[in-house]
Amino acid sequence: MTYVVGENCIKCKHTDCVEVCPVNCFYEGPNTLVIHPEECIDCGLCVPECPVDAIFAEGDLPEAQAAFLELNAELAQEWPNISKRKDPLPDAKQWNGVPDKLQYLAR
C-alpha cells in the first residue's frame, strides 16, 4: 500500500508533508505534489502534516479520486523530487475545498 496525494492539493500545494517524509518520496509539479508509490514506505507521517487533508492511504482514497493513484505514479516519473518545505501557492486558501479541481492540474 502507498499514500496518495489527492485532488485538494491542486492549486494549494502546501509542502509541510515533504519535511517529515523519511524517504523523500514527494515530487513537485507546477500546482500540486504527488507521492511516488514505489518509494513510499507507508509510514503515514505526511497525513497529519497536510493542512488541507489532501493525502490518503491508498485504501482510504475516496472512490471519486481513484484516478489520483495512477496520476501520482505517472507524474512522480516526470516531476522533480522535493524534500524541503516551500511556501504554498499565493491563493492556496481560496482553493482549499473547491470541488472538481482535477481540471486545473498543471503538468
Short mmCIF file of C-alpha atoms in Angstrom, two decimals:
data_model
loop_
_atom_site.label_atom_id
_atom_site.label_comp_id
_atom_site.label_asym_id
_atom_site.label_seq_id
_atom_site.Cartn_x
_atom_site.Cartn_y
_atom_site.Cartn_z
CA MET A 1 0.00 0.00 0.00
CA THR A 2 1.08 3.60 -0.59
CA TYR A 3 -0.12 7.06 0.26
CA VAL A 4 -1.68 9.23 -2.42
CA VAL A 5 -1.90 12.99 -2.87
CA GLY A 6 -5.47 13.74 -3.86
CA GLU A 7 -7.42 16.49 -5.54
CA ASN A 8 -7.41 19.09 -2.78
CA CYS A 9 -3.65 19.65 -3.19
CA ILE A 10 -4.22 21.10 -6.67
CA LYS A 11 -3.79 24.89 -6.62
CA CYS A 12 -2.81 24.75 -2.92
CA LYS A 13 0.50 22.85 -2.90
CA HIS A 14 1.33 23.05 0.77
CA THR A 15 4.65 21.34 1.37
CA ASP A 16 4.55 20.69 5.11
CA CYS A 17 4.36 16.98 4.25
CA VAL A 18 7.70 16.84 2.48
CA GLU A 19 9.62 17.92 5.58
CA VAL A 20 8.53 14.87 7.57
CA CYS A 21 8.94 12.26 4.84
CA PRO A 22 11.85 9.99 5.82
CA VAL A 23 12.35 8.70 2.26
CA ASN A 24 11.78 11.89 0.20
CA CYS A 25 9.07 10.33 -1.97
CA PHE A 26 7.30 13.60 -2.87
CA TYR A 27 7.54 15.14 -6.31
CA GLU A 28 6.60 18.69 -7.25
CA GLY A 29 4.57 19.86 -10.19
CA PRO A 30 3.52 23.39 -11.11
CA ASN A 31 0.48 23.43 -8.83
CA THR A 32 0.41 20.19 -6.83
CA LEU A 33 2.53 17.45 -5.30
CA VAL A 34 2.50 13.69 -5.84
CA ILE A 35 3.89 10.69 -3.99
CA HIS A 36 6.00 8.08 -5.78
CA PRO A 37 4.25 4.81 -4.88
CA GLU A 38 7.38 2.69 -5.19
CA GLU A 39 9.33 4.94 -2.84
CA CYS A 40 6.65 5.45 -0.18
CA ILE A 41 7.22 3.26 2.88
CA ASP A 42 3.66 3.66 4.18
CA CYS A 43 4.72 5.41 7.38
CA GLY A 44 1.81 7.88 7.31
CA LEU A 45 3.82 10.75 8.78
CA CYS A 46 2.71 13.05 5.97
CA VAL A 47 -1.04 12.72 6.55
CA PRO A 48 -1.39 14.86 9.70
CA GLU A 49 1.01 17.46 8.27
CA CYS A 50 -1.25 18.30 5.30
CA PRO A 51 -3.30 21.36 6.28
CA VAL A 52 -5.89 20.66 3.54
CA ASP A 53 -6.35 16.91 4.17
CA ALA A 54 -5.23 16.00 0.66
CA ILE A 55 -3.20 12.87 1.49
CA PHE A 56 -4.84 9.45 1.79
CA ALA A 57 -3.74 5.90 2.40
CA GLU A 58 -4.38 4.02 -0.82
CA GLY A 59 -7.17 2.03 0.84
CA ASP A 60 -8.84 5.20 2.12
CA LEU A 61 -8.73 7.11 -1.16
CA PRO A 62 -12.27 8.33 -1.92
CA GLU A 63 -13.77 6.49 -4.88
CA ALA A 64 -14.26 9.80 -6.72
CA GLN A 65 -10.48 10.32 -6.54
CA ALA A 66 -9.41 6.83 -7.67
CA ALA A 67 -7.64 8.32 -10.71
CA PHE A 68 -5.15 10.01 -8.39
CA LEU A 69 -3.47 6.70 -7.60
CA GLU A 70 -2.38 6.38 -11.23
CA LEU A 71 -1.72 10.13 -11.56
CA ASN A 72 0.68 10.08 -8.59
CA ALA A 73 2.61 7.16 -10.11
CA GLU A 74 2.73 8.74 -13.56
CA LEU A 75 3.68 12.27 -12.54
CA ALA A 76 6.30 11.14 -10.00
CA GLN A 77 8.22 9.79 -13.01
CA GLU A 78 8.15 13.21 -14.71
CA TRP A 79 8.43 15.81 -11.95
CA PRO A 80 11.43 16.71 -9.77
CA ASN A 81 11.81 15.44 -6.23
CA ILE A 82 11.09 17.87 -3.40
CA SER A 83 12.40 17.42 0.13
CA LYS A 84 12.30 20.93 1.61
CA ARG A 85 9.27 22.93 2.67
CA LYS A 86 8.29 25.89 0.48
CA ASP A 87 5.52 28.43 0.79
CA PRO A 88 2.16 27.28 -0.58
CA LEU A 89 0.76 28.88 -3.70
CA PRO A 90 -0.28 32.50 -3.09
CA ASP A 91 -4.03 31.85 -3.38
CA ALA A 92 -3.99 28.44 -1.66
CA LYS A 93 -6.55 29.46 0.99
CA GLN A 94 -9.08 30.37 -1.70
CA TRP A 95 -8.69 26.95 -3.38
CA ASN A 96 -8.95 24.80 -0.26
CA GLY A 97 -12.05 22.64 -0.53
CA VAL A 98 -13.03 23.74 -4.03
CA PRO A 99 -14.56 20.71 -5.77
CA ASP A 100 -13.59 19.33 -9.17
CA LYS A 101 -10.04 20.72 -9.23
CA LEU A 102 -8.62 17.97 -11.44
CA GLN A 103 -9.37 20.17 -14.45
CA TYR A 104 -6.83 22.68 -13.09
CA LEU A 105 -3.97 20.20 -12.74
CA ALA A 106 -0.95 21.74 -14.47
CA ARG A 107 1.52 19.27 -15.88
#
